[in-house]
XYZ file of N, CA, C and O in Angstrom:
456
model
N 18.314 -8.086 -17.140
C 17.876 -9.407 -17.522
C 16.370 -9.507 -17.275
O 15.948 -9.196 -16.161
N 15.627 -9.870 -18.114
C 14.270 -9.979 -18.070
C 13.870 -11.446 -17.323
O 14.280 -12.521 -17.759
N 13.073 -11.328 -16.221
C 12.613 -12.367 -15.240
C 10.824 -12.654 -15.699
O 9.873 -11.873 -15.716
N 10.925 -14.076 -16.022
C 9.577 -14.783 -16.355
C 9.823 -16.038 -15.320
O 10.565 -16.992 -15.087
N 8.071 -14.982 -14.646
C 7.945 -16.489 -13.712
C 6.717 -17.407 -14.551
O 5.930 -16.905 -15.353
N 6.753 -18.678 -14.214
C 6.051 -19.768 -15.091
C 5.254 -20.197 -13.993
O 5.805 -21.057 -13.305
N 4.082 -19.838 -13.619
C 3.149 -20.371 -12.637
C 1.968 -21.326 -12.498
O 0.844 -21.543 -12.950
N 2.742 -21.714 -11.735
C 2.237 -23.742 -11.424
C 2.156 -24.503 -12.529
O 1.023 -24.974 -12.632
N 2.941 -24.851 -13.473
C 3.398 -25.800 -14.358
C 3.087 -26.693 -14.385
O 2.633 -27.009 -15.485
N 3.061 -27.655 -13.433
C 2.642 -28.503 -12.955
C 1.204 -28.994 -13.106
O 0.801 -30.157 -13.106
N 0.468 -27.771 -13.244
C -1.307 -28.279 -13.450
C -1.610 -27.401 -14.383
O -2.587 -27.914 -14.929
N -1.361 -26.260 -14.987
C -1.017 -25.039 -15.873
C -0.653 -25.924 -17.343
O 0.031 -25.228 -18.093
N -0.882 -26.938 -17.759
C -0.153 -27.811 -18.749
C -1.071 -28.449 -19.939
O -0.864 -29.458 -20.613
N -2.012 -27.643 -19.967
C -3.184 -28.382 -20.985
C -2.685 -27.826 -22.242
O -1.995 -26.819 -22.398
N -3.236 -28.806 -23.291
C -3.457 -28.493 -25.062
C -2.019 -27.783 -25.092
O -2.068 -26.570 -25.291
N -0.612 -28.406 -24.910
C 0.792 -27.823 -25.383
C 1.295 -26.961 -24.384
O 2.480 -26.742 -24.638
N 0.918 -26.358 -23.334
C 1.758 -25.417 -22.720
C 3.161 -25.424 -22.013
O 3.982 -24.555 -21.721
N 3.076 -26.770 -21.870
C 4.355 -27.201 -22.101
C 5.461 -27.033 -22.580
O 6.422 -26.725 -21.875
N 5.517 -27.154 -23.503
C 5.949 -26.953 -24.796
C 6.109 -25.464 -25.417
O 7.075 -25.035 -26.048
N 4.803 -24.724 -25.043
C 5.241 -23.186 -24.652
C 5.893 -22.867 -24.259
O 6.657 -22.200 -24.957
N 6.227 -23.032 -22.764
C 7.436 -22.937 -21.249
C 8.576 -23.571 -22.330
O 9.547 -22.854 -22.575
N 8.483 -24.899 -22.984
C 10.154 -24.512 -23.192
C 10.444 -23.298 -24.608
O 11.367 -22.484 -24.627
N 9.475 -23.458 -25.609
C 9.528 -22.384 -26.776
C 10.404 -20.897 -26.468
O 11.289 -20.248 -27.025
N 9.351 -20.782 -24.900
C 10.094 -19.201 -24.508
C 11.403 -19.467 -23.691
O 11.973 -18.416 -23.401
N 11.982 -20.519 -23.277
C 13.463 -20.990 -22.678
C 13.955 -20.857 -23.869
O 14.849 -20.014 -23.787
N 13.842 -21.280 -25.060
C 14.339 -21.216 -26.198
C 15.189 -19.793 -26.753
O 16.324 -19.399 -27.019
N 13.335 -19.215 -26.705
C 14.191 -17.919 -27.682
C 14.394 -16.906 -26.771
O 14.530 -15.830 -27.353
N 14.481 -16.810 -25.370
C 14.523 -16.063 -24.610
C 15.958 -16.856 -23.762
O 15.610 -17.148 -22.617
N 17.021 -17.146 -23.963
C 18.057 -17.671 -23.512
C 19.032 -16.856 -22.043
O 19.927 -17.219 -21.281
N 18.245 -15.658 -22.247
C 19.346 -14.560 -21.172
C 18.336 -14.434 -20.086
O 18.605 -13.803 -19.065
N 17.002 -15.103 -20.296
C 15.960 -14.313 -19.253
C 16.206 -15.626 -18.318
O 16.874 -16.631 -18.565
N 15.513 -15.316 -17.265
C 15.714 -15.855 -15.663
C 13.883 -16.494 -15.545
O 12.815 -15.915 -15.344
N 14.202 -17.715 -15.752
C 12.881 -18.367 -15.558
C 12.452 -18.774 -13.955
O 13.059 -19.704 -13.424
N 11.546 -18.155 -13.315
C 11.140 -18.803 -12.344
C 9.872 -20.064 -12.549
O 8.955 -19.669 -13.270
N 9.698 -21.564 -11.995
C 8.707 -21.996 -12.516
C 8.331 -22.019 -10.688
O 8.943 -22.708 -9.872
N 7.195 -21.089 -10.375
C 6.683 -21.609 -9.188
C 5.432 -23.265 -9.287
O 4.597 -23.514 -10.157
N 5.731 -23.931 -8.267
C 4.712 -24.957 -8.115
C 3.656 -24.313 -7.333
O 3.814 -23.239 -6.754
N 2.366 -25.129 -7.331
C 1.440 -24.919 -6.666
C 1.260 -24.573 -5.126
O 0.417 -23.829 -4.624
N 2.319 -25.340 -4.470
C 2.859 -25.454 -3.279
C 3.197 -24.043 -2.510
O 3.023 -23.678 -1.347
N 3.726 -23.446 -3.604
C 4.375 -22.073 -3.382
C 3.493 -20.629 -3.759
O 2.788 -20.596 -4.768
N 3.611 -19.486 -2.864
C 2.792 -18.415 -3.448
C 3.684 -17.915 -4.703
O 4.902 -18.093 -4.665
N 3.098 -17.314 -5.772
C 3.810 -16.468 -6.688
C 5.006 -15.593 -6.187
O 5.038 -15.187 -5.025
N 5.654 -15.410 -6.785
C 7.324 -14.690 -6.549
C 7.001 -13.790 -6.903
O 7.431 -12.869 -6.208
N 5.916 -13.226 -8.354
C 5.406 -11.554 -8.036
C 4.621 -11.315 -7.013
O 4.398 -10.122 -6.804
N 4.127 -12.089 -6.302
C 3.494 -11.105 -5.385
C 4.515 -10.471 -4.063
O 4.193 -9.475 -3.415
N 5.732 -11.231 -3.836
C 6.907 -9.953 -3.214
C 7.871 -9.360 -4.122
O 8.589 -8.424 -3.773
N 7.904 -9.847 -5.205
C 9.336 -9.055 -5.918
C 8.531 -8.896 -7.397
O 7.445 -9.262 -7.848
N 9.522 -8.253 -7.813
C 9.210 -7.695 -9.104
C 9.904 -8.456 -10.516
O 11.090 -8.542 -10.832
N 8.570 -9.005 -11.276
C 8.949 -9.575 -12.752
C 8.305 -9.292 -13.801
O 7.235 -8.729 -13.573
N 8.693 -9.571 -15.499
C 8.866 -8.788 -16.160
C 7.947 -9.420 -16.857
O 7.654 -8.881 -17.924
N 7.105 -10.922 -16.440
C 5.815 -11.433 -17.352
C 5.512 -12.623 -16.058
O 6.017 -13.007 -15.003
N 4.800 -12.784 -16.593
C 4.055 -14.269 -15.924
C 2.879 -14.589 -16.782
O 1.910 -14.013 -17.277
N 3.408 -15.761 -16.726
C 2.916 -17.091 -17.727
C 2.103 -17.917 -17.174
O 2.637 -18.638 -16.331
N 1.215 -18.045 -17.310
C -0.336 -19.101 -17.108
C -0.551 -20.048 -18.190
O -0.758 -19.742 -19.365
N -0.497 -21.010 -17.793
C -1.243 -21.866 -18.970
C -2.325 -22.152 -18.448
O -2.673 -21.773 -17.330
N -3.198 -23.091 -19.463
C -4.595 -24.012 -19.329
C -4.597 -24.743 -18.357
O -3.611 -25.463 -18.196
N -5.645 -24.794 -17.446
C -5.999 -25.843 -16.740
C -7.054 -26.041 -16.382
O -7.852 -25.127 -16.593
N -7.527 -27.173 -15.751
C -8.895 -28.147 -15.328
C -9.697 -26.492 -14.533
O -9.003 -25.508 -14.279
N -10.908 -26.540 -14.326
C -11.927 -26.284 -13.645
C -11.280 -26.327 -12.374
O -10.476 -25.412 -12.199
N -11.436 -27.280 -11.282
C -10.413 -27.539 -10.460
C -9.512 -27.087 -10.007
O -9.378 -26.483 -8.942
N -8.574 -27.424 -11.035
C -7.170 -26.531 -10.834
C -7.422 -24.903 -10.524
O -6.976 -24.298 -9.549
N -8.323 -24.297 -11.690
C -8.398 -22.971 -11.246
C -8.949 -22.594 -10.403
O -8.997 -21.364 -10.420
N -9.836 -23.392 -8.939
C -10.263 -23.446 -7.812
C -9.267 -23.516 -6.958
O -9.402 -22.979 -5.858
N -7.830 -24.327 -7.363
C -6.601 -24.076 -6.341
C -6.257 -22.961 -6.802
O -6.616 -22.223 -5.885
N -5.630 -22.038 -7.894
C -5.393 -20.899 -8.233
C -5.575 -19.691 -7.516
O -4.922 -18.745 -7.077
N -7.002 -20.216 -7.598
C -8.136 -18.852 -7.182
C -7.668 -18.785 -5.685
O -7.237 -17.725 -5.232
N -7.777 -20.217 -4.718
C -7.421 -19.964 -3.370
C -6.269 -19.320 -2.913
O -6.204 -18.684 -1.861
N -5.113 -19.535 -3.929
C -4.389 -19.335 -3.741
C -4.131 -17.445 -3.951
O -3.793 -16.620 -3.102
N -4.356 -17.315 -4.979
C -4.424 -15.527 -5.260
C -5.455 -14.989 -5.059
O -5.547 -14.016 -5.807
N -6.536 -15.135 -4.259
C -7.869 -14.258 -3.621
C -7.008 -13.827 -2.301
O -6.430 -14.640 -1.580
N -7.021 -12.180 -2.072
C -6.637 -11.473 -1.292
C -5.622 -10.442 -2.158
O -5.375 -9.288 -1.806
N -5.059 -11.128 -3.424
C -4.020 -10.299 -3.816
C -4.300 -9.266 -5.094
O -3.305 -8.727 -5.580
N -5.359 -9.023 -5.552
C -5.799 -8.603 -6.576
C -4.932 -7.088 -6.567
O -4.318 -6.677 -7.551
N -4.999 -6.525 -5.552
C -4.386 -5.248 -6.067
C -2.791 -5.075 -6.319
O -2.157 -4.073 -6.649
N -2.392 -6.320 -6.065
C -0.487 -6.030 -6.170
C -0.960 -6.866 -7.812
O 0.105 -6.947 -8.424
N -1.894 -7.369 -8.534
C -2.217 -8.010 -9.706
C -2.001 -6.696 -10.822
O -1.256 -6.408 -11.759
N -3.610 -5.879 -9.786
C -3.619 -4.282 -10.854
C -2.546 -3.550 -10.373
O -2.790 -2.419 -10.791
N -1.610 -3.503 -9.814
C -0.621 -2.719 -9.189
C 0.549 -3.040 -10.866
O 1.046 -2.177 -11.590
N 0.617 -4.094 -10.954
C 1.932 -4.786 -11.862
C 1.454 -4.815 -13.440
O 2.246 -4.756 -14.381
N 0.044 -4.915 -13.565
C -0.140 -4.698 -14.636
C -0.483 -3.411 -15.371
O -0.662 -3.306 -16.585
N -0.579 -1.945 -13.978
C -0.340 -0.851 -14.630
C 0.901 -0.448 -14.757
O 1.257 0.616 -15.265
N 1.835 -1.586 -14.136
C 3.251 -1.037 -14.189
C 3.903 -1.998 -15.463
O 5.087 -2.262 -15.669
N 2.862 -2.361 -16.128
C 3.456 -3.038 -17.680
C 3.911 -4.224 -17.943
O 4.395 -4.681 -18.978
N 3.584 -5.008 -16.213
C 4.193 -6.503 -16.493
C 3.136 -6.791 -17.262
O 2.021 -6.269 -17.256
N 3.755 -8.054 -18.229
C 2.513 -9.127 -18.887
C 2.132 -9.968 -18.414
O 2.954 -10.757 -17.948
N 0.772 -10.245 -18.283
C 0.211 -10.922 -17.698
C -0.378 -12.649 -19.010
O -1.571 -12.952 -18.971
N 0.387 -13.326 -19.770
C 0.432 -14.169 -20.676
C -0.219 -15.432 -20.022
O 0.389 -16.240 -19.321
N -1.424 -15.479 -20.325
C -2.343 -16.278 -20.333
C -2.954 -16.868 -22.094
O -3.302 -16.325 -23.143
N -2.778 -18.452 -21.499
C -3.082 -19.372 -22.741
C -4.734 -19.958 -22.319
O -5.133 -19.877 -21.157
N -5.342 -20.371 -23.107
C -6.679 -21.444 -23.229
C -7.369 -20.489 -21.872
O -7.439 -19.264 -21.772
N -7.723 -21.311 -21.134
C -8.953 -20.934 -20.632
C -8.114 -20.200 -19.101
O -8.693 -19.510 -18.261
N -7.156 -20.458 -19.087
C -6.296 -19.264 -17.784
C -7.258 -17.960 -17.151
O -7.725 -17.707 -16.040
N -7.282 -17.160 -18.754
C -7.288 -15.692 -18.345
C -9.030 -15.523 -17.551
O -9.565 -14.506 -17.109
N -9.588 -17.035 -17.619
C -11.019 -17.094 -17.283
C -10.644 -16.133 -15.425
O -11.114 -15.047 -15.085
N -9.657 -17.070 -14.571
C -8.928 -16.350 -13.111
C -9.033 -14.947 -12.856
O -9.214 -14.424 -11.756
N -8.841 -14.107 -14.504
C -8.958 -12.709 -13.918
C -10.319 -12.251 -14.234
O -10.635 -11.062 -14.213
N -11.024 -13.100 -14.494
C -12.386 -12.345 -14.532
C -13.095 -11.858 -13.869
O -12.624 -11.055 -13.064
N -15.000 -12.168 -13.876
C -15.612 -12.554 -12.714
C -15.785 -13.663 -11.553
O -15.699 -13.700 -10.326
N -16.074 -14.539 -12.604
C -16.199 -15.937 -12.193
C -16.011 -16.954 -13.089
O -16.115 -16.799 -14.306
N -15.711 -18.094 -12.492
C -15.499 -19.196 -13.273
C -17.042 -20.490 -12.768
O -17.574 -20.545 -11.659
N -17.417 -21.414 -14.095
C -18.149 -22.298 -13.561
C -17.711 -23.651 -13.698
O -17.187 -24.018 -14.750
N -17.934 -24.709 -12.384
C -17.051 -25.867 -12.612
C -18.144 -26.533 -13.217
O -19.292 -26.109 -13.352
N -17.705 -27.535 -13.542
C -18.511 -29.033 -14.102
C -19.841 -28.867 -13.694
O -20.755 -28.467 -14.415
N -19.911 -29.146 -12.667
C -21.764 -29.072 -11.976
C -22.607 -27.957 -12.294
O -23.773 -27.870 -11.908
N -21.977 -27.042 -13.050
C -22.419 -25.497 -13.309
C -22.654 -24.377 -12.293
O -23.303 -23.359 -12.534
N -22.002 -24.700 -11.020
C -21.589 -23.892 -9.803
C -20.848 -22.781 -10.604
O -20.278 -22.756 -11.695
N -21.144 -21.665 -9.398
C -20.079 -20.680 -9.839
C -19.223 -20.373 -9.086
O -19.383 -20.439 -7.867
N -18.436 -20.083 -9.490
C -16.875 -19.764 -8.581
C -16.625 -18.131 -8.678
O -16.368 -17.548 -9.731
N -16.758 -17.455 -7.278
C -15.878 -16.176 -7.727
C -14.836 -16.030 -8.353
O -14.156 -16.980 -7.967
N -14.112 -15.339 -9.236
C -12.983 -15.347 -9.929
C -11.871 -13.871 -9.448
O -12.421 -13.008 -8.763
N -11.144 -13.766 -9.633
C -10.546 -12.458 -9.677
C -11.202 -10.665 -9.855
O -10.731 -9.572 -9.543
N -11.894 -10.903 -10.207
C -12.482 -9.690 -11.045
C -11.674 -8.574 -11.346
O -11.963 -7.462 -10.906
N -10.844 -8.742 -11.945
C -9.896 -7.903 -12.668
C -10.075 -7.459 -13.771
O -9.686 -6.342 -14.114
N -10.756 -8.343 -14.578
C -11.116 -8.137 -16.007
C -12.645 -8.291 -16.100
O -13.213 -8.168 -17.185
């Protein structure tokens, strides 16, 4: 059974992603949706799944993100040489970059993965 976790939904929800999360409940009926909240660390970073899903969110938001997954970058490149997808919508995949800049034109370290 193929396991998609849906991470932080909750603020992850700009321009339709919503609506994404249910599209893939849809046509993906046998797979095992995890939706972690913000509250919670990612479920890939101890166990093993078969995509993870990012949507769009605020500047902001990807400042909680970032706090939240800075330290874990190598179980990130660990899973994505092992072929999980990493499905990022709108401005998400900005997290695995270098950096991100908020509103004030500060810069934010980012992931540097990509």
């Amino acid at each position: 059974m193929m396991k998609i976790e849906i991470l932080y939904p909750e603020i992850c929800c700009l321009f339709g992603d919503k609506a994404n999360m249910r599209y893939f409940e849809m046509c993906l009926p046998d797979a095992e949706f995890i939706k972690t909240p913000v509250s919670q660390m990612p479920l890939f970073l101890t166990e093993d799944v078969d995509m993870v899903y990012f949507g769009s969110c605020s500047e902001s938001n990807q400042e909680k993100i970032l706090s939240r997954l800075k330290g874990h970058e190598e179980r990130i490149r660990e899973l994505i040489d092992k072929g999980v997808i990493f499905l990022m919508t709108g401005n998400s995949f900005e997290i695995m970059g270098n950096y991100i800049t908020d509103s004030d034109g500060k810069r934010i370290d980012a992931l540097g993965i990509f």
